[in-house]
């Protein structure tokens, strides 16, 4: 939960490839060692200079358009900018679910509307942290990138009626700033991930499309095992579809998935490779619990490509989260109590 007047370390769920270790060539060993040492010292000095950037003061109470309501280090975010971000998010869901959805309770002790506010705050903080890191990395928008962002911002702004713009505090200049910063954040991701070789790691991996029924191991693992084995026998001898059983019994939200050769669940992978299509597997034990599987499609170009892309996405996400965590440590973050009340 986001709390006012405290440091916030946030994670970002965007795509990122693993960094590629680049070998420097063309110099001797002594020169290389010296160069590496110098680079490390320079980086350490740069990192030290960025450590713990104090947050500027945020305002509480009655808010005006120019009130500072979020601070990411020395970067302030006005109430007007926050309102615009909130409009983007709220408008997207209002069209699908109606405006009453915000008053409904979520799975926590908050309403969906309260959770949405926290999501918007996280989004803004993440964009600001990444843009601050862009300056450190020397990443900027090219003229055509800036022009494209400005054009799209202007086009969106022109499409909104005056009442909406007034209520959401939307201005053309602020819209342009938001579009440019989001484009820059995207570019930081692209530049950072461009120096990676995840595709090489994925290689010629293969995959099967399967239906899965999964049960968490729970506190009594042996009891769970016996229960799943009993269920497996029932399914194997039943005329009812495996899919129907999985929908009813599985602890997973999705029944159909792809299992590939890079999957960490090695027992499950080995069982899947040995199965014929539409045959119920024996119970497969993994560290996290117990699985029953049914293969519906064996490896082919389409499935393999889908799987490889998903692995790349997963590795990108995990790596970028780690980088973002390190970036976020450098900045104190404050959020106005008025936004959270």
XYZ file of C-alpha atoms in Angstrom:
341
model
C 0.000 0.000 0.000
C 1.263 3.494 -0.752
C 1.638 5.591 2.405
C 2.078 9.353 2.542
C 5.403 10.966 3.472
C 7.564 7.866 3.217
C 10.108 6.385 0.835
C 8.549 4.199 -1.810
C 10.419 1.498 -3.671
C 8.318 0.470 -6.589
C 8.592 -2.248 -9.211
C 7.760 -1.802 -12.847
C 6.276 -4.541 -14.992
C 7.585 -3.659 -18.414
C 9.636 -5.715 -20.821
C 13.391 -5.992 -20.700
C 16.026 -8.313 -22.118
C 18.948 -9.520 -20.060
C 22.054 -7.375 -20.414
C 24.661 -8.768 -22.755
C 28.210 -8.887 -21.453
C 30.189 -7.028 -24.075
C 33.889 -7.789 -24.437
C 36.093 -4.817 -25.222
C 38.729 -5.641 -27.801
C 41.659 -3.830 -29.341
C 43.747 -3.165 -26.209
C 46.192 -5.074 -24.035
C 45.378 -6.783 -20.738
C 46.948 -4.032 -18.599
C 45.098 -1.330 -20.498
C 41.880 -3.299 -20.217
C 42.240 -3.720 -16.456
C 43.010 -0.033 -16.030
C 40.085 0.923 -18.230
C 37.747 -1.351 -16.284
C 38.940 0.091 -12.979
C 38.472 3.656 -14.194
C 35.002 2.844 -15.453
C 34.080 1.302 -12.110
C 35.393 4.311 -10.177
C 33.552 6.734 -12.431
C 30.361 4.729 -12.087
C 30.767 4.557 -8.305
C 31.178 8.342 -8.147
C 28.149 8.817 -10.360
C 26.088 6.411 -8.257
C 27.191 8.065 -5.016
C 26.190 11.465 -6.362
C 22.740 10.116 -7.090
C 22.189 8.292 -3.803
C 19.211 9.361 -1.754
C 18.036 12.391 -3.664
C 15.769 14.083 -1.151
C 12.164 14.704 -2.122
C 10.850 18.226 -2.491
C 7.971 19.172 -0.222
C 4.465 18.061 -1.183
C 1.295 19.910 -0.258
C -1.714 18.763 1.738
C -5.170 20.232 2.110
C -7.082 21.933 -0.680
C -5.445 21.360 -4.042
C -5.050 23.681 -6.990
C -3.823 22.766 -10.448
C -0.241 23.755 -9.618
C -0.053 22.160 -6.158
C 2.800 19.678 -5.760
C 1.204 16.364 -4.797
C 3.954 13.861 -5.646
C 7.701 14.266 -5.408
C 10.260 11.907 -6.918
C 13.499 13.276 -5.547
C 13.723 16.863 -6.731
C 11.122 16.278 -9.456
C 7.674 17.626 -8.496
C 4.370 16.392 -9.921
C 1.476 18.818 -9.880
C -2.135 18.042 -9.088
C -2.995 18.918 -12.680
C -0.590 16.296 -14.026
C -1.929 13.706 -11.595
C -5.504 14.483 -12.675
C -4.573 13.930 -16.313
C -3.029 10.536 -15.612
C -6.082 9.595 -13.579
C -8.346 10.635 -16.447
C -6.486 8.384 -18.888
C -6.931 5.395 -16.590
C -10.506 6.095 -15.483
C -11.809 6.862 -18.957
C -10.472 3.562 -20.279
C -12.456 1.541 -17.738
C -15.551 3.747 -17.612
C -16.221 2.876 -21.251
C -16.106 -0.845 -20.436
C -17.557 -1.069 -16.933
C -19.372 2.187 -16.167
C -18.506 4.764 -13.510
C -20.143 2.838 -10.633
C -17.368 0.241 -10.681
C -15.056 2.564 -8.703
C -17.258 2.330 -5.594
C -17.240 -1.455 -5.503
C -15.052 -3.332 -3.037
C -12.012 -5.151 -4.356
C -10.398 -8.259 -2.897
C -8.724 -6.046 -0.273
C -10.261 -3.671 2.241
C -10.277 -0.866 -0.322
C -12.642 0.057 -3.129
C -11.625 -0.386 -6.753
C -11.441 3.398 -6.972
C -8.967 3.601 -4.089
C -6.802 0.917 -5.661
C -6.967 2.782 -8.963
C -5.576 5.903 -7.297
C -2.633 3.900 -5.971
C -2.065 2.384 -9.421
C -1.957 5.869 -10.959
C 0.512 7.039 -8.327
C 2.774 4.070 -9.031
C 2.557 4.721 -12.758
C 3.580 8.358 -12.364
C 6.427 7.512 -9.980
C 7.746 4.850 -12.333
C 7.729 7.164 -15.342
C 9.519 9.901 -13.376
C 12.193 7.501 -12.063
C 12.870 6.128 -15.548
C 13.049 9.605 -17.050
C 15.516 10.667 -14.370
C 17.569 7.594 -15.220
C 17.399 8.556 -18.896
C 19.311 11.722 -18.033
C 21.964 9.670 -16.227
C 22.277 7.333 -19.211
C 22.329 10.197 -21.695
C 19.189 8.969 -23.469
C 17.054 11.635 -25.106
C 14.352 11.792 -27.756
C 15.414 12.423 -31.314
C 13.678 15.235 -33.184
C 11.335 12.879 -35.039
C 10.455 10.999 -31.839
C 9.629 14.229 -30.060
C 7.618 15.436 -33.022
C 5.619 12.221 -33.115
C 4.871 12.396 -29.372
C 3.852 16.049 -29.653
C 1.599 15.354 -32.626
C -0.221 12.540 -30.825
C -0.607 14.660 -27.693
C -2.034 17.559 -29.679
C -4.360 15.249 -31.604
C -5.750 13.724 -28.406
C -6.124 17.088 -26.743
C -8.017 18.503 -29.731
C -10.404 15.523 -29.680
C -11.611 16.218 -26.122
C -14.456 18.595 -25.384
C -13.871 21.585 -23.154
C -15.858 20.203 -20.197
C -13.666 17.100 -20.027
C -10.495 19.153 -20.285
C -11.679 21.482 -17.556
C -12.673 18.672 -15.157
C -9.462 16.695 -15.764
C -7.283 19.837 -15.782
C -6.015 18.909 -19.232
C -3.800 21.409 -20.981
C -2.056 21.008 -24.295
C 1.390 21.677 -22.836
C 0.954 19.203 -20.004
C -0.408 16.611 -22.421
C 2.690 17.074 -24.578
C 4.950 16.676 -21.535
C 3.230 13.439 -20.515
C 3.463 11.990 -24.023
C 7.142 12.946 -24.320
C 8.024 11.439 -20.943
C 6.224 8.203 -21.677
C 7.922 8.010 -25.062
C 11.265 8.601 -23.339
C 10.545 5.886 -20.765
C 9.767 3.520 -23.612
C 13.034 4.466 -25.288
C 15.011 3.798 -22.097
C 13.529 0.314 -22.138
C 14.320 -0.185 -25.817
C 17.881 1.089 -25.509
C 18.516 -0.929 -22.362
C 17.122 -4.115 -23.813
C 18.905 -3.596 -27.120
C 22.184 -4.744 -25.573
C 20.942 -8.211 -24.685
C 20.948 -11.697 -26.131
C 17.870 -13.348 -24.683
C 16.896 -14.553 -28.143
C 20.153 -16.477 -28.235
C 19.376 -17.995 -24.848
C 15.949 -19.114 -26.037
C 17.540 -20.700 -29.087
C 15.648 -23.607 -30.616
C 13.468 -24.314 -27.587
C 10.261 -26.250 -28.262
C 6.870 -26.336 -26.585
C 3.579 -28.209 -26.234
C 0.109 -26.741 -25.840
C -1.468 -28.444 -22.847
C -4.380 -28.428 -20.449
C -3.321 -28.376 -16.797
C -5.019 -29.245 -13.544
C -2.924 -28.009 -10.640
C -3.198 -28.351 -6.872
C -0.979 -26.456 -4.434
C 0.984 -28.714 -2.121
C -0.443 -27.040 0.977
C 0.599 -27.699 4.570
C -0.142 -31.436 4.341
C 1.694 -32.451 1.165
C 0.961 -36.148 1.485
C -2.749 -35.543 1.934
C -2.772 -33.359 -1.177
C -0.908 -36.029 -3.131
C -3.459 -38.690 -2.221
C -6.340 -36.378 -3.107
C -4.860 -35.551 -6.537
C -4.117 -39.227 -7.292
C -7.712 -40.096 -6.486
C -8.896 -37.279 -8.736
C -6.602 -38.452 -11.559
C -8.133 -41.936 -11.508
C -11.600 -40.434 -11.601
C -10.738 -38.232 -14.592
C -8.984 -41.031 -16.510
C -12.039 -43.284 -16.294
C -14.651 -40.567 -16.902
C -16.461 -39.505 -20.062
C -16.462 -35.927 -18.789
C -13.939 -33.685 -20.525
C -10.577 -33.029 -18.910
C -11.121 -29.327 -19.521
C -14.312 -29.378 -17.430
C -12.529 -31.095 -14.543
C -9.633 -28.651 -14.715
C -11.940 -25.640 -14.745
C -13.669 -26.951 -11.649
C -10.768 -28.371 -9.668
C -7.569 -26.511 -10.614
C -5.916 -23.859 -8.456
C -4.798 -22.150 -11.664
C -6.939 -19.421 -13.233
C -6.174 -20.641 -16.756
C -6.549 -24.244 -17.928
C -4.802 -24.025 -21.303
C -1.151 -23.065 -21.366
C 2.156 -23.750 -23.113
C 4.885 -25.868 -21.513
C 8.344 -25.578 -23.039
C 11.815 -27.010 -22.760
C 13.067 -24.051 -20.690
C 10.378 -24.512 -18.049
C 11.755 -24.884 -14.521
C 9.199 -27.646 -13.814
C 11.373 -30.409 -15.241
C 9.227 -33.327 -14.072
C 6.202 -31.802 -15.763
C 8.164 -31.139 -18.946
C 9.424 -34.724 -19.142
C 5.921 -36.097 -18.616
C 4.449 -33.818 -21.272
C 7.016 -34.917 -23.858
C 6.072 -38.555 -23.236
C 2.308 -38.078 -23.573
C 0.177 -38.780 -26.591
C -2.402 -36.164 -27.515
C -5.593 -36.108 -25.409
C -4.344 -38.695 -22.911
C -4.607 -37.922 -19.179
C -1.191 -37.942 -17.542
C -0.293 -39.547 -14.233
C 0.074 -37.169 -11.289
C 3.268 -35.108 -11.639
C 4.917 -33.773 -8.508
C 6.798 -30.489 -8.511
C 8.098 -28.314 -5.684
C 5.034 -26.084 -5.786
C 2.462 -28.870 -5.908
C 0.871 -31.519 -8.106
C -0.137 -31.487 -11.783
C -2.299 -33.526 -14.109
C -1.747 -32.706 -17.774
C -3.222 -33.378 -21.182
C -1.401 -32.528 -24.404
C -3.627 -30.950 -27.049
C -0.965 -29.909 -29.561
C 2.602 -31.051 -30.070
C 5.495 -28.764 -31.052
C 5.122 -26.872 -34.312
C 6.361 -23.566 -35.668
C 3.449 -21.547 -34.309
C 3.595 -22.927 -30.760
C 7.391 -22.777 -30.608
C 7.373 -19.134 -31.702
C 4.682 -18.252 -29.179
C 6.643 -19.959 -26.430
C 9.961 -18.358 -27.326
C 8.347 -14.929 -27.377
C 6.784 -15.518 -23.950
C 10.140 -16.602 -22.499
C 11.819 -13.496 -23.887
C 9.056 -11.358 -22.378
C 9.434 -13.026 -18.990
C 13.199 -12.596 -18.938
C 12.870 -8.983 -20.035
C 10.404 -8.276 -17.254
C 12.502 -9.902 -14.543
C 15.676 -8.117 -15.614
C 14.040 -4.722 -15.920
C 12.450 -5.078 -12.495
C 15.913 -5.588 -11.003
C 17.309 -2.549 -12.801
C 14.342 -0.434 -11.818
C 14.689 -1.411 -8.162
C 18.257 -0.094 -8.194
C 17.229 3.129 -9.914
C 14.357 3.715 -7.487
C 16.657 3.438 -4.453
C 18.293 6.716 -5.453
C 15.218 8.849 -4.887
C 13.059 9.630 -1.895
C 9.380 9.731 -2.817
C 6.616 11.659 -1.075
C 2.892 11.549 -1.823
C 0.381 14.067 -0.557
C -1.955 12.755 2.126
C -4.796 14.515 0.308
C -4.521 12.124 -2.648
C -4.825 9.094 -0.417
C -7.606 10.250 1.887
